[in-house]
Short mmCIF file of C-alpha atoms and ligand atoms in Angstrom, two decimals:
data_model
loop_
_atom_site.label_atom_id
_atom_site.label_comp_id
_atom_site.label_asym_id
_atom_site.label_seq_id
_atom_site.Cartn_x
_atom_site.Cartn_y
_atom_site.Cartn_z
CA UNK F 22 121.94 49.37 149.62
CA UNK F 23 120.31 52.09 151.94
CA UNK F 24 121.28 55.11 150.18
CA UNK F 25 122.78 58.42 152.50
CA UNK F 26 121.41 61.54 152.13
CA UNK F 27 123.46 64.12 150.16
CA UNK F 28 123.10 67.41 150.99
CA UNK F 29 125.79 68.60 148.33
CA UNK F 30 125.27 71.98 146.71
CA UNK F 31 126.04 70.23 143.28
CA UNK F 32 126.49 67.77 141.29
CA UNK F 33 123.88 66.95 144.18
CA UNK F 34 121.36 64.33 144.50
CA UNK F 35 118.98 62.60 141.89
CA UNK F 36 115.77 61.21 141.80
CA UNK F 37 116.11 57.81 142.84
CA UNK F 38 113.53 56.73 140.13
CA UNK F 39 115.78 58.56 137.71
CA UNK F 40 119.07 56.71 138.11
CA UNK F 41 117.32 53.24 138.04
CA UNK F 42 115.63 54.33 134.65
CA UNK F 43 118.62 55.10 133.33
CA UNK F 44 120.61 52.05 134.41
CA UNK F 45 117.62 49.86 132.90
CA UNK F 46 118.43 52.17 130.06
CA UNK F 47 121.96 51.77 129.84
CA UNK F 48 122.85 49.16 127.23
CA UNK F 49 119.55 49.15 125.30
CA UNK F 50 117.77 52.71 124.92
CA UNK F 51 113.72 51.48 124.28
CA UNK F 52 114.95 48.80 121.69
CA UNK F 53 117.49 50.79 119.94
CA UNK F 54 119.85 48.12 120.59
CA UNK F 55 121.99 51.08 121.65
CA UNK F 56 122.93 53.28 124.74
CA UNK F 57 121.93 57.12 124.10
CA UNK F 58 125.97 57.43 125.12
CA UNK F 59 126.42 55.59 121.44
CA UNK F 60 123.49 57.43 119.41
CA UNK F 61 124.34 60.08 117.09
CA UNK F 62 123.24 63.47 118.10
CA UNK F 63 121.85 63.83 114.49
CA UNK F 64 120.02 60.33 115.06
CA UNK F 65 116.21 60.51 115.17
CA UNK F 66 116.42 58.54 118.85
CA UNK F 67 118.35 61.24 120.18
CA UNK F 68 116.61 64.00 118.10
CA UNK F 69 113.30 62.34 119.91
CA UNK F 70 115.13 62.51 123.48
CA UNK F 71 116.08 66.08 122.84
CA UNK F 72 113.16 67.63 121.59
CA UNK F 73 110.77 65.43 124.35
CA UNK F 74 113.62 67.23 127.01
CA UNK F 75 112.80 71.14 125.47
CA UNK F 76 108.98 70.18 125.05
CA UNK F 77 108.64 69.02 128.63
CA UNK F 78 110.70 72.17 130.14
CA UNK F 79 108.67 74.45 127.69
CA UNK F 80 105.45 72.96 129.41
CA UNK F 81 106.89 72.55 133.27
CA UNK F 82 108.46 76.38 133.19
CA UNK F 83 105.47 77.49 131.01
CA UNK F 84 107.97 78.90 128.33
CA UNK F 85 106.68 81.06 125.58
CA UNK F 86 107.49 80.19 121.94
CA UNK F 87 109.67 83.54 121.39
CA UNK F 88 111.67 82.06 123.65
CA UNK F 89 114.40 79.57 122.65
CA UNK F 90 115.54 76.80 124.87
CA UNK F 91 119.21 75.64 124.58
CA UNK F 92 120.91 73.11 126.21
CA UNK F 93 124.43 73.93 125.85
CA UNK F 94 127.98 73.23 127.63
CA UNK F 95 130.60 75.06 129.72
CA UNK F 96 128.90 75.20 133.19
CA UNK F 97 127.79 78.66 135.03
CA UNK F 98 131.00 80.16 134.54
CA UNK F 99 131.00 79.57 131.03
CA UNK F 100 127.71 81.46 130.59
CA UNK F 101 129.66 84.35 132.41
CA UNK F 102 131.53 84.40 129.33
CA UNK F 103 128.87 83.46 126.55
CA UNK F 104 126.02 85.38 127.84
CA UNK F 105 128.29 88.94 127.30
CA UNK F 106 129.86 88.33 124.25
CA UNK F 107 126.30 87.35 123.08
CA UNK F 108 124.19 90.30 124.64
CA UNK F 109 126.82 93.13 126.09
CA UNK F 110 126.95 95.24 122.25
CA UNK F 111 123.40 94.14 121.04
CA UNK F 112 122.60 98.07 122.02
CA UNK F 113 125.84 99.76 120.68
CA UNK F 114 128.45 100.33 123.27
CA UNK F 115 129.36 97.47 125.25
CA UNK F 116 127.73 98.19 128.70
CA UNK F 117 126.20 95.75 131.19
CA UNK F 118 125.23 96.59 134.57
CA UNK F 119 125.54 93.64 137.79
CA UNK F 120 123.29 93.28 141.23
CA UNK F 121 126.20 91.70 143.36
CA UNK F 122 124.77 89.81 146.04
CA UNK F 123 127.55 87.31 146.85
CA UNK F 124 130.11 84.97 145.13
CA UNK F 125 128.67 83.97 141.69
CA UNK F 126 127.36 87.23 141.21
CA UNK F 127 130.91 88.63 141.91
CA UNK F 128 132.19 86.04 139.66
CA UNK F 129 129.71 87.29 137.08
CA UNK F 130 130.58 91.09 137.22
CA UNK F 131 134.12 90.52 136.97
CA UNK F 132 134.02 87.97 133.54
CA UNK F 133 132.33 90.02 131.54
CA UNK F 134 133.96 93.07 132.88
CA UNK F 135 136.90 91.82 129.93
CA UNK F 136 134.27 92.11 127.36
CA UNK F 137 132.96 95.45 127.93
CA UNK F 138 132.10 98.47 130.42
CA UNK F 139 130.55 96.86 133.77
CA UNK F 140 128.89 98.43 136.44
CA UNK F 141 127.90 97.66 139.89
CA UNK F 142 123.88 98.36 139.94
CA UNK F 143 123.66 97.31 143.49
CA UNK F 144 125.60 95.58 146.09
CA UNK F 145 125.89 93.86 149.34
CA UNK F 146 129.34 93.15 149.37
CA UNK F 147 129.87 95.94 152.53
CA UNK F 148 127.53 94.91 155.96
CA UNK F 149 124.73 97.10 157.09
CA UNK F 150 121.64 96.86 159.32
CA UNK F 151 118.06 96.02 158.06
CA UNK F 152 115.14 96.35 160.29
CA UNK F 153 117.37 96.78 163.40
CA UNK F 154 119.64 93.98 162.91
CA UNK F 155 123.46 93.94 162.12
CA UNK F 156 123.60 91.80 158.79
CA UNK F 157 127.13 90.77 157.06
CA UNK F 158 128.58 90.83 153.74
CA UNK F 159 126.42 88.91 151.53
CA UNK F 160 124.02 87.81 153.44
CA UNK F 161 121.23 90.42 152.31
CA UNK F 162 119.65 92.05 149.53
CA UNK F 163 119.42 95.94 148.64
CA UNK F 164 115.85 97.22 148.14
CA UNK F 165 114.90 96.75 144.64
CA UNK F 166 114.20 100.97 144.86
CA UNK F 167 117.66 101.98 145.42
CA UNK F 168 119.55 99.70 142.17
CA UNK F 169 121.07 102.36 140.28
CA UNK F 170 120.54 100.89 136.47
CA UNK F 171 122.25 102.64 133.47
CA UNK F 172 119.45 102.95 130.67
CA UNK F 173 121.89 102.46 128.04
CA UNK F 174 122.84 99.00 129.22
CA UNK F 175 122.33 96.15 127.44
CA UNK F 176 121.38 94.20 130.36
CA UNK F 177 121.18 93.94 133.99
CA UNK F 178 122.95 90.61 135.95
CA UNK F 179 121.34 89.53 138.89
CA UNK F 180 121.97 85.33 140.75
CA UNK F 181 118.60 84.69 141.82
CA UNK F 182 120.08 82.47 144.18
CA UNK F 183 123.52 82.96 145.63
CA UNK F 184 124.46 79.36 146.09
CA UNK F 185 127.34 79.81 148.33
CA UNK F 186 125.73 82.83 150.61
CA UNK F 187 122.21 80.93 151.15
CA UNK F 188 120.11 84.03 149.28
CA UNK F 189 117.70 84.02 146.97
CA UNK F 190 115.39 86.39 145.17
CA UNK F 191 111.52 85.82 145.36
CA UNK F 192 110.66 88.17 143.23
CA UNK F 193 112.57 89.99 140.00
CA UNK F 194 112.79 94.05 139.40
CA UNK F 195 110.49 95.54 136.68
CA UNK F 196 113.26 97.36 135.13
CA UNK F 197 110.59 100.35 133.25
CA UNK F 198 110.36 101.08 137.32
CA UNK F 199 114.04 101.65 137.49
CA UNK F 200 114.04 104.05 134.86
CA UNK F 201 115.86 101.40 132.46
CA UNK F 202 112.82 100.11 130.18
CA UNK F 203 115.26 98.68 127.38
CA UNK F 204 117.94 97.03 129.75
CA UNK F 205 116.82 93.43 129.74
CA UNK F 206 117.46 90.87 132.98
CA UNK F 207 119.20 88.42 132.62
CA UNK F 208 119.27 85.87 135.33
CA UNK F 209 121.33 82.75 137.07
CA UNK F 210 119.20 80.91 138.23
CA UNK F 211 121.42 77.79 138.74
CA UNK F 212 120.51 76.63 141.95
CA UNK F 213 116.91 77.34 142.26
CA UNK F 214 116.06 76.47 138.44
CA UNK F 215 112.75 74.35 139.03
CA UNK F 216 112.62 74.51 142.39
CA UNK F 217 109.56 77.13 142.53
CA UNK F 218 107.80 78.88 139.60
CA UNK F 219 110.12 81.13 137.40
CA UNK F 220 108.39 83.46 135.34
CA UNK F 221 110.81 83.64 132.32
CA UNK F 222 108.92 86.09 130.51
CA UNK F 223 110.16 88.64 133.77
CA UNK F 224 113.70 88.50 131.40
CA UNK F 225 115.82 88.62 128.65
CA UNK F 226 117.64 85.38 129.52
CA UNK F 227 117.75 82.71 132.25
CA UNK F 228 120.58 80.68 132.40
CA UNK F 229 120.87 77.34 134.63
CA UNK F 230 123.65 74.34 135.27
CA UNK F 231 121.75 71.34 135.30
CA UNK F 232 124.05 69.65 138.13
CA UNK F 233 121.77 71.14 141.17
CA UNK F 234 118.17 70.67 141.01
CA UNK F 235 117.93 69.32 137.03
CA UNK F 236 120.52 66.69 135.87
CA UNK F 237 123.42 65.61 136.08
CA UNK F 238 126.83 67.81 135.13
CA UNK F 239 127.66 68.78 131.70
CA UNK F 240 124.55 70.69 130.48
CA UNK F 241 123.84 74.10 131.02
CA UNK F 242 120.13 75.61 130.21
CA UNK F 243 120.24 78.48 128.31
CA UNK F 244 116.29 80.13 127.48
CA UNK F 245 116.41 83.52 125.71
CA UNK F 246 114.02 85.96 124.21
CA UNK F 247 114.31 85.40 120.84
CA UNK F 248 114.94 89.02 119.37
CA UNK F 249 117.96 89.96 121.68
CA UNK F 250 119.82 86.80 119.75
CA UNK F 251 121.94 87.14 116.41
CA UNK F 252 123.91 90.59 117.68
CA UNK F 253 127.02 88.96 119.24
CA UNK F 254 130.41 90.13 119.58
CA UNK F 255 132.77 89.13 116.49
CA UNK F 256 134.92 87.43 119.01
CA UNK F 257 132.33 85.02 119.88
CA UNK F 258 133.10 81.67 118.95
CA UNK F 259 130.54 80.65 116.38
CA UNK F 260 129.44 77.12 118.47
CA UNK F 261 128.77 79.61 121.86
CA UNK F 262 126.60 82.36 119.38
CA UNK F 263 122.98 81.55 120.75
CA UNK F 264 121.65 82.26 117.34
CA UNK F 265 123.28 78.96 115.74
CA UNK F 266 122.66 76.97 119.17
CA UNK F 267 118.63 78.02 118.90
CA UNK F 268 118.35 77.39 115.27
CA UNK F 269 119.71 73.85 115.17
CA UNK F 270 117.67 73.17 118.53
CA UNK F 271 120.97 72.93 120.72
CA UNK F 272 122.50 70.78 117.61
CA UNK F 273 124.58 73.14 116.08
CA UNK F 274 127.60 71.04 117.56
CA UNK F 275 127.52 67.77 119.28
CA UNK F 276 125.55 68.83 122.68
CA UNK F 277 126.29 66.07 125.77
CA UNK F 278 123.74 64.18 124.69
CA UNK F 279 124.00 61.96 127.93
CA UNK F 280 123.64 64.63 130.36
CA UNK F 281 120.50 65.73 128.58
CA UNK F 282 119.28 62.66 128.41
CA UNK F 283 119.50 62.34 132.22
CA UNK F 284 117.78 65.75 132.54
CA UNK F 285 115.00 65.01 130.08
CA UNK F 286 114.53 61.81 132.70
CA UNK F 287 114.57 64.54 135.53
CA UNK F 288 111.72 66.87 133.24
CA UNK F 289 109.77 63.52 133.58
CA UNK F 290 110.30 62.87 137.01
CA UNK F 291 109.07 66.28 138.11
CA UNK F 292 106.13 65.82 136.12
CA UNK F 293 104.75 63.00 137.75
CA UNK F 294 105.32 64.84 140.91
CA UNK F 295 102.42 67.56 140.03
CA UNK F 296 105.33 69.76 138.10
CA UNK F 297 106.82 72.76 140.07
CA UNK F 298 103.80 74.46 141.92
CA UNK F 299 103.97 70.83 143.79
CA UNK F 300 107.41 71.02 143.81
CA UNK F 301 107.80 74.14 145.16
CA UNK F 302 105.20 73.48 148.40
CA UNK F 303 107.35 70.39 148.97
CA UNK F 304 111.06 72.41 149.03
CA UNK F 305 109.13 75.30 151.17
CA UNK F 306 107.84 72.53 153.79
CA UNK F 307 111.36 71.20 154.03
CA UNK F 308 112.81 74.89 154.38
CA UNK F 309 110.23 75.64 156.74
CA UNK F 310 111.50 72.53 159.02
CA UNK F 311 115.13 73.36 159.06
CA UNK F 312 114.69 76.87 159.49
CA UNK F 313 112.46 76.90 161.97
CA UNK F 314 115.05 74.47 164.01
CA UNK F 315 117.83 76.34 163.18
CA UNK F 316 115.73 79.73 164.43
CA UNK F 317 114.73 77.99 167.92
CA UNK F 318 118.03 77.09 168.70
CA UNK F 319 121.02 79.21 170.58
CA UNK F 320 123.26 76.59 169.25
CA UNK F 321 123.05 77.02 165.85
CA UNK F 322 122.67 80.06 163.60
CA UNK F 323 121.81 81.25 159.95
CA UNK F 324 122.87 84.81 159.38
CA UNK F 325 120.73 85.59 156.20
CA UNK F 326 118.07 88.08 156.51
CA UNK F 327 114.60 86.42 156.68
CA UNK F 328 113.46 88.30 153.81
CA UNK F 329 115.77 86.58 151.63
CA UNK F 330 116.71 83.17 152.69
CA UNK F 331 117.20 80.21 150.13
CA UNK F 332 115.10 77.69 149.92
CA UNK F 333 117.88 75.64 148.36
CA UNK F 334 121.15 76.54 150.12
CA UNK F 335 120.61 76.79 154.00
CA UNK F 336 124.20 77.88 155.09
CA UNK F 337 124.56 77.60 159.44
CA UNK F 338 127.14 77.92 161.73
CA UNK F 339 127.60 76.36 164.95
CA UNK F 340 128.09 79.13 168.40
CA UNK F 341 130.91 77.43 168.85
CA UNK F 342 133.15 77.07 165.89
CA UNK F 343 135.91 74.39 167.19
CA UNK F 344 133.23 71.71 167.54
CA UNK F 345 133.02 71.94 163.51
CA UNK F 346 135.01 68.84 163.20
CA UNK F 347 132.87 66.97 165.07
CA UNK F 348 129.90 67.54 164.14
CA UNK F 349 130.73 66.90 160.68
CA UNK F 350 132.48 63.77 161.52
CA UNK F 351 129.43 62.77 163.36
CA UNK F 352 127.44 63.36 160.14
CA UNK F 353 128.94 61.24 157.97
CA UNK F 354 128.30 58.33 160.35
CA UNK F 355 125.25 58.73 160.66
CA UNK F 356 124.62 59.06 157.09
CA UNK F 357 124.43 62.64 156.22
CA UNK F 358 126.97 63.24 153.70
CA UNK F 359 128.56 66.89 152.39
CA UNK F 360 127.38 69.35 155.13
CA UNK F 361 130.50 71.35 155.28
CA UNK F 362 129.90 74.86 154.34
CA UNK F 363 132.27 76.23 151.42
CA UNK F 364 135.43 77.65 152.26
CA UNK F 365 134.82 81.24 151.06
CA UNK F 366 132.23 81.55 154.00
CA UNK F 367 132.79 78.16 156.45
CA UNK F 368 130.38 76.25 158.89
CA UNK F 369 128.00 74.49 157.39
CA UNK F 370 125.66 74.32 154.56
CA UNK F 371 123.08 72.16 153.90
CA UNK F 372 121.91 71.80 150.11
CA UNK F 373 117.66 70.67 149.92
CA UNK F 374 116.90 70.68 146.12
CA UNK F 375 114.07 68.89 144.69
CA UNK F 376 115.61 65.45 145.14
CA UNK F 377 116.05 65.83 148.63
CA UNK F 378 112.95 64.42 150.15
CA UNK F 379 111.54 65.57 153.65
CA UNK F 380 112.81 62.32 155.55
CA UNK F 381 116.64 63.56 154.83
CA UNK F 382 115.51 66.89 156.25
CA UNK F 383 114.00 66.05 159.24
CA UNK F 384 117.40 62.79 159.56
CA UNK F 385 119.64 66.23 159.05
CA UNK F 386 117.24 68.16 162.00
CA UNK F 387 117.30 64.98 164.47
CA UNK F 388 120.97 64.48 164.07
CA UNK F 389 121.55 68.09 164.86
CA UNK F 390 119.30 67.67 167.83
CA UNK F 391 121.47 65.02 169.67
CA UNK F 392 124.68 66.73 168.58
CA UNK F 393 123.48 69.79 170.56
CA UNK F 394 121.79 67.82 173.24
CA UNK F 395 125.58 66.50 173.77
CA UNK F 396 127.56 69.42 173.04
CA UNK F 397 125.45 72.18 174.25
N1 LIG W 18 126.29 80.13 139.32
C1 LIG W 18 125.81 79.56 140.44
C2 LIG W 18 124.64 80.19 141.11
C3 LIG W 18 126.39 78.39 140.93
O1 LIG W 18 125.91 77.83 142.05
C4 LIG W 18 127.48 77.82 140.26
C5 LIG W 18 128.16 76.54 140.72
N2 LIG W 18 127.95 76.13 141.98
C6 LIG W 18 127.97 78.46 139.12
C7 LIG W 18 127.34 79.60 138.67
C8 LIG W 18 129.15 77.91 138.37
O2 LIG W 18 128.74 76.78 137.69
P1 LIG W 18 129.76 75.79 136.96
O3 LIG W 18 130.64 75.21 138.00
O4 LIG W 18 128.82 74.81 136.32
O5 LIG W 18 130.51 76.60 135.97
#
């Protein structure tokens, strides 16, 4: 079966190697006699599979030991709940300041806005011009130098890569610079997590669904500094208090041991490909390629600024917006699945994470080609 390529922004595609591992796996996990669906999560199998999973994300994200790693449940927007009523009082007054730089940031600012004061640090949710070009809502970042952080936060919220909106950060703010030396960063990092070096030790907390570039659904990353854990809200249900979760190592209740399974596979996968420095000039050679199409052409368009494009999410529109239906149509023929942009924004949107190899990119650029050599 010749597999299509699937340019969904998540669940999204999987090492190849990966599924067929775990369908050799399925019924007999390395002479267990058992799958890891059936294995007890206090079990030393899955203990092994769990611990192998942190070890191997400790060494491919070079993860420091006062940081804890927890794989935990409930998704991005669950974290938009947990990571406040963990962190928003660990100062005093609840206070926690937001970057907004498109929909899951927004999403972000407005959850935890029912656990305590929230404030807007920055925002691009109004357009403006940037080196001489109109830019829209969203699709642009304010200079690090103008964020207006509250010192008595707890901590700053910024989506290092707006999923939806096609932007992503390349580099984080040194908050001592902002005047705001105890406000710690916390960052989603859902749909870049692995795809390029992160340097964790930059924050207070990274949090990342696995369902994009590092597993399959149903595990969410959590790595925290260690000291800014144990001071959550009262209200915080006991198995969502990152304390418990990092001292039973993600055991404290019954963590979907499948999915991080599957992820621990995907740890392993990226390994053998020369971990995420390799990874990373792989994903920029594949950006480079649609980009650079998508820049030479009249027919097609990205509105992000330059500066701040994803490497991940590469959202497009075509000049002429009733031939949508075609081209999509077209797509799916010829193999390329999920290219239709999301509905808050429309057009297009093609999702490259690490799975993704160069041949779908350049399938995704040729098919483009002949669309606009007989439409334009
Ligand atoms: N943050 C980002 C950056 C995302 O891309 C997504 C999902 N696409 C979410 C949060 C929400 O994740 P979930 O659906 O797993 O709750």
């Amino acid at each position: 079966m010749a597999r299509p390529w699937n340019f969904s922004a998540g669940p999204s595609v999987l090492p190849e190697t990966v599924l067929q591992q775990a369908a050799a796996e399925m019924l007999d996990w390395q002479g267990s006699g058992m799958s890891v669906m059936e294995m007890s999560h206090r079990g030393r199998q899955f203990v092994q599979i769990c611990d192998e999973a942190e070890a191997d994300l400790r060494e491919l994200m070079n993860i420091p030991a006062d940081y804890a790693v927890m794989f935990m449940q409930g998704g991005g927007l669950g974290e938009n709940a947990i990571v406040p009523m963990n962190l928003i009082g660990r100062r005093g007054a609840p206070m926690a300041d937001f970057v907004v730089t498109g929909h899951w940031s927004t999403r972000s600012h407005k959850e935890a806005g029912r656990y305590g004061d929230v404030h807007i640090a920055a925002s691009s949710a109004l357009p403006t011009e940037i080196d001489g070009s109109a830019r829209n809502a969203f699709t642009y970042v304010q200079a690090v130098s103008s964020w207006q952080v509250r010192p008595e936060a707890s901590y700053l919220h910024l989506c290092s890569n707006e999923t939806i909106g096609g932007v992503e950060f390349t580099e984080w703010p040194d908050l001592a610079e902002l005047g705001a030396p105890d406000v710690s960063l916390v960052v989603d990092a859902s749909s870049h997590f692995l795809s390029r070096p992160l340097d964790v030790t930059r924050c207070g907390l990274l949090f990342a669904g696995a369902q994009k570039n590092a597993g399959p659904a149903g595990v969410t990353v959590v790595i925290a500094r260690r000291d800014l854990l144990g001071k959550s809200l009262p209200i915080c249900p006991s198995a969502f208090d990152y304390a418990n979760v990092a001292a039973e190592h993600s055991r404290y209740n019954t963590p979907p041991t499948f999915s991080i399974y599957v992820a621990g596979l995907v740890y392993k996968w990226l390994k053998a490909q020369g971990g995420v420095a390799a990874i990373e000039a792989a994903n920029k050679a594949k950006a480079d390629l649609l980009y650079g199409y998508l820049d030479a052409s009249g027919f097609y368009r990205n509105p992000v600024d330059p500066a701040v494009r994803s490497r991940m999410n590469v959202p497009f529109v075509l000049a002429d917006e009733s031939l949508n239906d075609a081209f999509l149509k077209g797509a799916e023929a010829a193999g390329l699945l999920a290219l239709k942009g999301h509905k808050s924004v429309g057009g297009m949107r093609a999702s490259i994470y690490n799975a993704m190899p160069l041949a779908g990119v350049q399938a995704l650029v040729d098919y483009m080609q002949e669309f606009e050599r007989r439409h334009g």
